XYZ file of C-alpha atoms in Angstrom:
476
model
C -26.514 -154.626 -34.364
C -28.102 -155.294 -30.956
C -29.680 -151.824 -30.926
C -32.812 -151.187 -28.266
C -36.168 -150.387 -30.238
C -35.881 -146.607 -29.250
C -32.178 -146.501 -30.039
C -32.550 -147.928 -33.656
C -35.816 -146.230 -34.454
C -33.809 -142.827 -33.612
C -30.913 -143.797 -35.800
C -33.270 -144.619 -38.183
C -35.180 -141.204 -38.184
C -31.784 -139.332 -37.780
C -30.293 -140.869 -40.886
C -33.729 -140.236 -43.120
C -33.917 -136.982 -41.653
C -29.930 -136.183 -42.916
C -31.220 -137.570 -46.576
C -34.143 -135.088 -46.355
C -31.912 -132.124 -45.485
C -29.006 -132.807 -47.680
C -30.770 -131.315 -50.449
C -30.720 -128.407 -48.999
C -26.984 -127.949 -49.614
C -27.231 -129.876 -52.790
C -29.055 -127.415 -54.444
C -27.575 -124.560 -53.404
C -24.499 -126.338 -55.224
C -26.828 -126.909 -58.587
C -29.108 -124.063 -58.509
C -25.836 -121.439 -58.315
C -22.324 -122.949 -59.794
C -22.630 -126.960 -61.640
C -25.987 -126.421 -62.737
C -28.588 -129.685 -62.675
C -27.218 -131.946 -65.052
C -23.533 -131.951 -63.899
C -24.843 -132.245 -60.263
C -26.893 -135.507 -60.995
C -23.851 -137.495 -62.672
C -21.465 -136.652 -59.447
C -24.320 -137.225 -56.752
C -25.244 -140.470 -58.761
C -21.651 -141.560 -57.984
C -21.587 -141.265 -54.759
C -24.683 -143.059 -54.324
C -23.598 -146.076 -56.807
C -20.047 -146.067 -54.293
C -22.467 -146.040 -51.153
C -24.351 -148.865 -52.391
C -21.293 -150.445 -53.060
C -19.770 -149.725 -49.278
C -22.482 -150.878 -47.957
C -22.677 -154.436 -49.706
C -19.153 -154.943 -48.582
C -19.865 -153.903 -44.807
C -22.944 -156.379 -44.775
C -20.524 -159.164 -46.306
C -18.589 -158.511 -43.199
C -20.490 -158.517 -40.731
C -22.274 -161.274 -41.639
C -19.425 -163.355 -41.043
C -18.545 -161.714 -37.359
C -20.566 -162.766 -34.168
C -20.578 -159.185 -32.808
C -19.433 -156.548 -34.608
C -16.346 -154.324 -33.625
C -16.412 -150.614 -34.126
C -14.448 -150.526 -37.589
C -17.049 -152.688 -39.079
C -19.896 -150.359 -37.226
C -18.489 -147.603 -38.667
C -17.681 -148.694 -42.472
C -21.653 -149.578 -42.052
C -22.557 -145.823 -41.111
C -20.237 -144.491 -43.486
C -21.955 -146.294 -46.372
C -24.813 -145.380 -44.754
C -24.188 -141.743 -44.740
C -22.501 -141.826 -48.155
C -25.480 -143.102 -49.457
C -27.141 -140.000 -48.110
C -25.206 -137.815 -49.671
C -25.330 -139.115 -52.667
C -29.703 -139.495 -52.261
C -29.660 -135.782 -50.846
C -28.025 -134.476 -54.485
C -30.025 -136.811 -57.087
C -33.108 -136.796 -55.712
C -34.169 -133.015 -56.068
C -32.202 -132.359 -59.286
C -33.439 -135.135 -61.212
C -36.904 -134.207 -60.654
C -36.711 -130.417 -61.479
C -34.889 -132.202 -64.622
C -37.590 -133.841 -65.714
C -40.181 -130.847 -64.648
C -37.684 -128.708 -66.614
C -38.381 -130.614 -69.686
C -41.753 -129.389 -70.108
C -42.571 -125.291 -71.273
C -44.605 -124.077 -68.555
C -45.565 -121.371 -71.279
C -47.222 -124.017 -73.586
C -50.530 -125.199 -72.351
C -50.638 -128.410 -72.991
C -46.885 -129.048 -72.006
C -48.152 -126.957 -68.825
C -50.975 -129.878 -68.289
C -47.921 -132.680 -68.993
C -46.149 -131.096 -66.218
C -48.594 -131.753 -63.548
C -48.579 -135.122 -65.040
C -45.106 -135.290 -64.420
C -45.157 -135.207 -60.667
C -48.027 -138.123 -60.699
C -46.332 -140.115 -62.991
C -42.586 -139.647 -60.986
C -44.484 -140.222 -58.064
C -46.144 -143.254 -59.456
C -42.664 -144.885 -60.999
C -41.179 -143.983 -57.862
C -43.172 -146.036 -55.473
C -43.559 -149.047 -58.332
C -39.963 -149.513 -57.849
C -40.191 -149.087 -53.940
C -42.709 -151.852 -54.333
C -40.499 -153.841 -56.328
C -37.441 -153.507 -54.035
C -39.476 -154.401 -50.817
C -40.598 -157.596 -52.477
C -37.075 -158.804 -54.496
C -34.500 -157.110 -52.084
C -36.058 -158.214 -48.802
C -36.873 -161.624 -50.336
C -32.941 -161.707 -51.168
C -31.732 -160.031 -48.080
C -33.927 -162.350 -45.500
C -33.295 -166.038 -47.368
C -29.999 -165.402 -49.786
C -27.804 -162.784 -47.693
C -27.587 -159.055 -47.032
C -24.974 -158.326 -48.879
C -26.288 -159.433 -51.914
C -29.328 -157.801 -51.251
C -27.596 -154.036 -51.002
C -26.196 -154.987 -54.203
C -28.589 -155.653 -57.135
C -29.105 -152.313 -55.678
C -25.648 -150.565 -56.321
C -26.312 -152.563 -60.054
C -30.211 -151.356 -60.438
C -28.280 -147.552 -59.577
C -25.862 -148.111 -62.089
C -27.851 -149.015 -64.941
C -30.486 -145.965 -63.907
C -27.428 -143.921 -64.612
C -26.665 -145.408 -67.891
C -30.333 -144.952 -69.065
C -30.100 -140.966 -68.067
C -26.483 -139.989 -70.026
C -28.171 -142.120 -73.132
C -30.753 -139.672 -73.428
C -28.014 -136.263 -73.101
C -28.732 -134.665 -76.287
C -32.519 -135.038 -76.588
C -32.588 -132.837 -72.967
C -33.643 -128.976 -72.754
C -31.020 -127.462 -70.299
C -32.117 -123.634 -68.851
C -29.986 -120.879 -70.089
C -31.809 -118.626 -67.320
C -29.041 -118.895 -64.842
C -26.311 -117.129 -66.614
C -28.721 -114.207 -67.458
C -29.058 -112.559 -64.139
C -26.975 -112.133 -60.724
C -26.842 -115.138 -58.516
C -30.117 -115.620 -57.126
C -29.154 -115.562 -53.650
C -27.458 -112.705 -54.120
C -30.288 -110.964 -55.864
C -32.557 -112.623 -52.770
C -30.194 -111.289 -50.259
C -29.452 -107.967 -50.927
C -33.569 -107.571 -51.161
C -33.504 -109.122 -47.002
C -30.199 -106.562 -46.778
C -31.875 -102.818 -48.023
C -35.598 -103.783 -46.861
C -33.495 -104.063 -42.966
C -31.023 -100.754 -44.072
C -34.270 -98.998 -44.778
C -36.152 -100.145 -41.914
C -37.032 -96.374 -40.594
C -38.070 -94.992 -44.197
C -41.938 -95.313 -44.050
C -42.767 -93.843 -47.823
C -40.535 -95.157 -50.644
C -41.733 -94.770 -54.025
C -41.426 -97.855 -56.511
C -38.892 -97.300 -59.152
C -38.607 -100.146 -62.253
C -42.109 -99.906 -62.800
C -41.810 -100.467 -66.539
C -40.365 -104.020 -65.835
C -41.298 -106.862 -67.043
C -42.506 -108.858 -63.760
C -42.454 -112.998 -64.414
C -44.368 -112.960 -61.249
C -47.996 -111.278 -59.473
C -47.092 -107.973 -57.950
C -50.065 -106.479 -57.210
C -51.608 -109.822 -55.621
C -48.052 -110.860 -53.529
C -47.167 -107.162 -53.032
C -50.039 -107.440 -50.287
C -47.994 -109.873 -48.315
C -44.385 -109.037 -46.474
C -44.944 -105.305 -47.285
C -41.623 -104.689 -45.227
C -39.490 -105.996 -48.153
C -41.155 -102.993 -50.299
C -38.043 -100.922 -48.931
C -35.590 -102.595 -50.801
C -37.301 -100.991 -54.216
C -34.689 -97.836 -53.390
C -32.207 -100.099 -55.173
C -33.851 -103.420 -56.079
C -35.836 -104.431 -58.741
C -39.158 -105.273 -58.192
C -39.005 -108.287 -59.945
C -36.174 -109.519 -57.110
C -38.430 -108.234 -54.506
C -41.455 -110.754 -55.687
C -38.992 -113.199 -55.878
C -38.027 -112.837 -52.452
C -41.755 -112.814 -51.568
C -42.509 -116.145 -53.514
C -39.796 -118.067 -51.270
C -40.873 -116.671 -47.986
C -44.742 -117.036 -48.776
C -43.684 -121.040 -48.529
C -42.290 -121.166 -45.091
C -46.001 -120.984 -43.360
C -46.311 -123.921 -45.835
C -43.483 -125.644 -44.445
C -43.758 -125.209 -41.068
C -47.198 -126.502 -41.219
C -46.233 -129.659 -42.828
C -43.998 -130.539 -40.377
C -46.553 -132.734 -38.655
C -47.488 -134.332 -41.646
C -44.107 -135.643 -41.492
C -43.418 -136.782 -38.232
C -46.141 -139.075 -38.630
C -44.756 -140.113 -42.397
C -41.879 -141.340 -40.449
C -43.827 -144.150 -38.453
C -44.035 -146.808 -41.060
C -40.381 -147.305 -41.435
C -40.010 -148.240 -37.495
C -42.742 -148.750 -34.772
C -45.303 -150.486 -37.714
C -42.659 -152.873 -38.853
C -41.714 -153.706 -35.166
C -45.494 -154.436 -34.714
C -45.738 -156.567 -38.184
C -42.375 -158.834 -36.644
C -44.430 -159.919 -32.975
C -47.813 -160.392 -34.911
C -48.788 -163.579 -36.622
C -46.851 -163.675 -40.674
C -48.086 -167.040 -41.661
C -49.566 -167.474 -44.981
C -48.451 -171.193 -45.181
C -47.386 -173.830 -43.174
C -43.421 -172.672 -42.673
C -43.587 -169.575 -44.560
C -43.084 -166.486 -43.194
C -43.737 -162.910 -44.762
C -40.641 -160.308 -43.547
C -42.480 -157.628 -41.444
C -40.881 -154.715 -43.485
C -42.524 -156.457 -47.223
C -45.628 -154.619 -45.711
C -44.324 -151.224 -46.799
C -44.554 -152.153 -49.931
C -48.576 -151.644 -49.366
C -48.104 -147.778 -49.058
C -46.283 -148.195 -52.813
C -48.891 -150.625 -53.712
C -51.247 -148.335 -52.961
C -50.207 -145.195 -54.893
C -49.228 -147.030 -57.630
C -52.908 -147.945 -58.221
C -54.521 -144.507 -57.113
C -52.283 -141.868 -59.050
C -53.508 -143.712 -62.593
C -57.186 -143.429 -61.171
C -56.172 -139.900 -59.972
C -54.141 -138.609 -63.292
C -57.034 -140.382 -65.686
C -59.769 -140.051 -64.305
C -60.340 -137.344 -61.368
C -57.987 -134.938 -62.551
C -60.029 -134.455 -66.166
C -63.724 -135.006 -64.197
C -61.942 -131.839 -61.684
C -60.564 -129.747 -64.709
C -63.980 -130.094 -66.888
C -65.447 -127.474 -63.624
C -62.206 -125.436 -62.462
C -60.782 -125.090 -65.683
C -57.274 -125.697 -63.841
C -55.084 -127.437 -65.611
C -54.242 -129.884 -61.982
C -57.550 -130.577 -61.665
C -57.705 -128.962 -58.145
C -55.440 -126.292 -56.767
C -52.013 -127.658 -55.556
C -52.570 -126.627 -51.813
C -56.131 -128.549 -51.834
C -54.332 -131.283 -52.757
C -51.937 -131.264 -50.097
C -54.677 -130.362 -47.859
C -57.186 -133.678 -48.276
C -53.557 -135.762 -47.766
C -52.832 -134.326 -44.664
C -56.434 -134.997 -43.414
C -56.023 -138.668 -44.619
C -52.908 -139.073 -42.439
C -54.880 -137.680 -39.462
C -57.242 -140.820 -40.062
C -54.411 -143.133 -41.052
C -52.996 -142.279 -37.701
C -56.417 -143.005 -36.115
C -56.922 -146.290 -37.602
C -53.190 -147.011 -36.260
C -54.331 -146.453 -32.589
C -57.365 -148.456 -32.997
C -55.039 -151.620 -34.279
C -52.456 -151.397 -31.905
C -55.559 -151.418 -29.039
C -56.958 -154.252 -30.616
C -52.917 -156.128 -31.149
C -52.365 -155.560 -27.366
C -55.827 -157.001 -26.140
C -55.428 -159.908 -27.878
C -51.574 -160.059 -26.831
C -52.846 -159.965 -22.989
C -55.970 -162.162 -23.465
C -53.856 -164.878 -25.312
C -49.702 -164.542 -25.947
C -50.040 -168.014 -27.752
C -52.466 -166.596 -30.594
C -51.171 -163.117 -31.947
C -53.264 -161.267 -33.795
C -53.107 -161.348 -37.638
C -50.619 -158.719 -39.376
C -52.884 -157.944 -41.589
C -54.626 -155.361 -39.429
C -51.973 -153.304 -40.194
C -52.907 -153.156 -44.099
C -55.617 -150.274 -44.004
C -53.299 -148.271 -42.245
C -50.497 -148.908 -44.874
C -53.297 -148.282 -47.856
C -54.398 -145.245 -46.020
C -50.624 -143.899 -46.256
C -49.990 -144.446 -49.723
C -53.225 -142.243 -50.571
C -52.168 -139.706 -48.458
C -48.790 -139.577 -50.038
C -50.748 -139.593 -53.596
C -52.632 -136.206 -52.664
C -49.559 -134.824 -49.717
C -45.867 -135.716 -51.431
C -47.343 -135.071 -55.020
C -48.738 -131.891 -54.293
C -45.890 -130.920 -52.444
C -43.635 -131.471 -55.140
C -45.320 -129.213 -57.416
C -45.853 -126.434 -55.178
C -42.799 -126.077 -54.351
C -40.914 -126.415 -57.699
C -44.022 -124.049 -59.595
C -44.060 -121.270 -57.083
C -40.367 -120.510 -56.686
C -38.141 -118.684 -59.362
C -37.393 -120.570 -62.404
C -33.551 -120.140 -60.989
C -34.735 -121.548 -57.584
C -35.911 -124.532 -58.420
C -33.456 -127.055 -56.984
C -33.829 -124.865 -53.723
C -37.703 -125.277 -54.287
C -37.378 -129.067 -54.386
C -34.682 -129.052 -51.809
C -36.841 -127.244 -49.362
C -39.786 -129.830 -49.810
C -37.673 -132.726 -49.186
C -36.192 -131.155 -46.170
C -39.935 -131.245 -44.573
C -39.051 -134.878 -44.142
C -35.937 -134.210 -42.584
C -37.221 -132.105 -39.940
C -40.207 -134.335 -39.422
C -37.850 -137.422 -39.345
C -35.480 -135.278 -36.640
C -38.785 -134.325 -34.464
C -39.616 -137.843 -34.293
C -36.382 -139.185 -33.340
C -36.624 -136.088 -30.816
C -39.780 -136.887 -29.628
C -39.349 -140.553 -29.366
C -36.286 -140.233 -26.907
C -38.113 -137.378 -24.440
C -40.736 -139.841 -24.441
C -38.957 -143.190 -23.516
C -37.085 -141.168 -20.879
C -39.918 -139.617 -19.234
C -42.209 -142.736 -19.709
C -39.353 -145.014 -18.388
C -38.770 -143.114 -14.934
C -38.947 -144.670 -11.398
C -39.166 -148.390 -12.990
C -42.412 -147.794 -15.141
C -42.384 -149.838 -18.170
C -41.771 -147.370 -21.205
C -44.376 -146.240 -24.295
C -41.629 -147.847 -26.844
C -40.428 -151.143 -24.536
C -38.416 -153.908 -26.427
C -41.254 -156.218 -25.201
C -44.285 -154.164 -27.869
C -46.790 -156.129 -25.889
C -45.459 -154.590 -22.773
C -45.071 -151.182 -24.967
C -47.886 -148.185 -25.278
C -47.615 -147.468 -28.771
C -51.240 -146.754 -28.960
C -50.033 -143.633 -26.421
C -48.220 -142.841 -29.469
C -49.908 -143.251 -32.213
C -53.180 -141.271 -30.358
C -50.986 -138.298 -29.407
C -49.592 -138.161 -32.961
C -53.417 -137.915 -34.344
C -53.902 -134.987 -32.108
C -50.747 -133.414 -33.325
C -51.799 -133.877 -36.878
C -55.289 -132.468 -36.143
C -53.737 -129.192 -34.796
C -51.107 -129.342 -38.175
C -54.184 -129.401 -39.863
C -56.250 -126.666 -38.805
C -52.849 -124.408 -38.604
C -52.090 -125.402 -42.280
C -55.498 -124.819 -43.432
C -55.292 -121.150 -41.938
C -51.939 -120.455 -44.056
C -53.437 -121.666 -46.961
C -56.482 -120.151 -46.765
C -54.505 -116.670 -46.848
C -51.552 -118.197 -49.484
C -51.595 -116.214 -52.989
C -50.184 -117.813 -55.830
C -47.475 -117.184 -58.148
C -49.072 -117.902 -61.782
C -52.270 -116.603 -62.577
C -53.453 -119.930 -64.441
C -53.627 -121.208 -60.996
C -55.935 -118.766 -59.630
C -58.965 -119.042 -62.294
C-alpha cells in the first residue's frame, strides 16, 4: 500500500480498535431484540462475506503496480465488513458457551471458569495455527489465497455450531422482565428526578434480590432514590454495571500496550536478522504466534494445576479471585514492556556499531512469551468478570464492554502514536517512529508506555481494592 510506519500502524490500531467497539452495538442488538443465537448466525455471515471481499481485493491488487482508489477502498470495505461481522460473533458466542453451564450447580459453576481458560486456550491455538499456515501461504503462495482458507476455516466453524442446535440451553430470562435498559434507565432517570429528596424509605423489601444489597448498597448511594418507584432488584442491577467502569477505565493502559505487538514489534522483527538457514527467511509477523504459543502452554498448567493447588486454600471455585487475576497480568505487561525497552536499546546499539550484522530476532521472544502470560491471567480474567458480575440479561453488554477495552486502548495508541510523530518530527528532528527503525526511538516508546502501565497499575489496584462483588461464592 505504500503506507509510512506511523500511517499504517494508526490504520492498524483504528481498525482493531472499531472490532473492539463494535460489540458494543452488537449486543445491545442480542442482549434486547434477536437474542444470542440468531445474532451469531447473521454476524457469522458477514464475517464469512468479509473474508470473502477481502480474498478478491488481494487477488486484485496483486496484479496492479499501484493501486487506484476503487481497489483501496474494496480492501477497507472488506476490511471493515470483517469488523462488523468480528464485533457481533465474538461476544455472543462466548456468553453462548458460558450460558451453557448453571451457575447455580457447583460443579457446572467450577466448569464455567474452565470455560474462559479453555476458550481462551482454543482461541490462541488457532491464532497460532493461522500465523504459521496463513502467513506461510500469504508470503510464498499469494495473498489472496491466504485470506481465503480463512473465509473456508469461517465457514466450516459455522457448520460445526448449527450441528449442535438442539443439544444448546437458550435463556428464557429475557422475556420475563422489562427491557433491561429500560429497567437500567429509568433507575439513572428517578435517582436524577429525586435528586433533592434526602430520606426515601425502601419499598420492595420482600423481593427476591439475585444480587448483594446490603454489600453493593454501600456503593453509588445516589441511585437509592430511584426505590420511590424502582425495584430494588433494578437498582443493584444498575449498581453491578457501574461498579465496572473504575474497572474499565483502569484497564485502558493495559491495552494500549496490548496493541504493540501487532505493529512497532513486527516492524522491528522485519530489519533484524530472520535466518534460520541458508536462504530461508522467517516472516516477521510468524513471531506473534509466540504470544499464542505461549498461552496455549500456560492456561493447561494454569486450569490443571494452579487453579486446584489455589482452590485447596481459598475454597473459590477460580482458584483466585477474578480481579487478582487480572491484577498479576497487568503487572506482567508492565515488565513485558520493560524487557521491550531493554531489546530495542540493545537492537539499536548493535544497528549503530555494525549495520552489516543485525542483531538476532530472537530477542524479541521473551517479550512475546511475556505477553501471552499476561493475556493468560489479564484477557481471561477479564472475560469472566465481566460476563459473572453483570445481570444474567446483560451479558452480551458485559462481554461487549470488555472487548471494547481494546478498542479504546487500540484508539489511544493510534492517538498517541500520531501526537508523538508530530511533535517528535518538528524543526527537521528525526521522529520516535521513523521509516528508517534504526534511525527511530522506539525505546522512547516502549519506556514511556512502562511508566504509563505502572501508573494503570497502582490506579487499578486502588479500584479493586474497594470493588465488591456480585455473588457471594466469590467473596469466601
Amino acid at each position: 500500500m505504500g503506507e509510512s510506519t506511523a500511517v499504517a500502524a494508526a490504520n492498524v490500531n483504528v481498525w482493531i480498535g472499531t472490532i473492539s467497539f463494535l460489540p458494543l452495538l452488537w449486543a445491545v442488538v442480542a442482549d434486547a431484540f434477536l437474542g444470542r443465537f440468531r445474532t451469531i448466525i447473521i454476524s457469522a455471515s458477514l464475517y464469512i462475506l468479509g473474508f470473502g471481499l477481502l480474498s478478491f481485493s488481494a487477488m486484485i491488487l496483486s496484479r496492479s503496480q499501484a493501486p487506484d482508489q476503487l481497489q483501496v477502498t474494496l480492501l477497507f470495505v472488506s476490511l471493515y465488513l470483517i469488523a462488523i461481522g468480528q464485533g457481533g460473533f465474538k461476544p455472543c458466542i462466548k456468553v453462548f458457551g458460558a450460558d451453557q453451564f448453571d451457575e447455580n450447580d457447583l460443579n457446572e459453576s467450577k466448569g464455567r471458569s474452565s470455560y474462559f481458560n479453555w476458550f481462551m486456550f482454543g482461541s490462541c491455538a488457532s491464532i497460532t495455527t493461522t500465523l504459521f499456515v496463513s502467513t506461510y501461504i500469504q508470503e510464498n503462495l499469494s495473498w489472496s489465497l491466504g485470506f481465503g482458507t480463512q473465509c473456508v476455516s469461517m465457514l466450516l466453524a459455522l457448520f460445526l455450531f448449527l450441528l449442535g442446535t438442539k443439544t444448546y440451553r437458550f435463556t428464557t430470562a429475557r422475556g420475563e422482565k422489562n427491557n433491561p435498559f429500560a429497567r437500567i434507565g429509568r433507575v439513572f432517570m428517578e435517582a436524577v428526578k429525586n435528586r433533592r429528596q434526602d430520606h426515601l424509605g425502601l419499598g420492595h423489601t420482600n423481593e427476591s434480590l439475585p444480587l448483594l444489597p446490603h454489600q453493593g448498597s454501600v456503593q453509588y448511594k445516589f441511585l437509592d432514590r430511584a426505590a420511590v418507584s424502582c425495584a430494588l432488584s433494578d437498582i443493584e442491577e444498575t449498581k453491578a454495571v457501574l461498579r465496572l467502569v473504575p474497572i474499565w477505565m483502569s484497564c485502558l493502559v493495559y491495552a494500549i500496550v496490548n496493541a504493540q505487538p501487532s505493529t512497532f514489534f513486527i516492524k522491528q522483527g522485519a530489519i533484524m536478522n530472520r535466518s534460520i538457514s541458508p536462504g530461508f527467511l522467517v516472516p516477521s509477523a510468524t513471531f506473534q504466534s509466540f504470544i499464542s504459543l505461549s498461552t496455549v502452554i500456560f492456561i493447561p498448567i494454569y486450569d490443571r494445576l494452579l487453579v486446584p493447588i489455589t482452590r485447596s486454600f481459598t475454597q473459590i471455585p477460580s482458584g483466585i479471585k477474578m480481579l487478582q487475576r487480572i491484577g498479576i497480568g497487568i503487572f506482567l505487561s508492565v515488565v513485558a514492556m520493560v524487557v521491550a525497552a531493554l531489546v530495542e536499546t540493545k537492537r539499536l546499539q548493535t544497528a549503530r556499531d555494525d549495520l552489516t550484522l543485525p542483531m538476532s530476532v530472537w530477542w524479541l521472544v521473551p517479550q512475546y512469551v511475556l505477553y501471552g502470560v499476561a493475556d493468560s491471567f489479564t484477557v481471561t480474567g477479564l472475560q469472566e468478570l465481566f460476563y459473572d458480575q453483570v445481570p444474567s440479561e446483560l451479558r452480551s453488554v458485559g462481554m461487549a464492554m470488555n472487548l471494547s477495552i481494546y478498542g479504546a486502548g487500540n484508539f489511544l495508541s493510534s492517538f498517541m502514536i500520531s501526537v508523538i510523530d508530530r511533535l517528535t518530527s518538528q524543526s527537521g528532528q528525526t521522529s520516535w517512529f521513523d521509516n528508517d527503525l534504526n534511525k527511530a526511538h522506539l525505546d522512547y516508546f516502549y519506556w514511556l508506555l512502562a511508566c504509563l502501565s505502572f501508573i494503570g497499575l497502582a490506579f487499578y489496584l486502588w479500584f479493586a481494592k474497594s470493588y465488591v462483588y456480585n455473588r457471594p461464592s466469590i467473596q469466601k
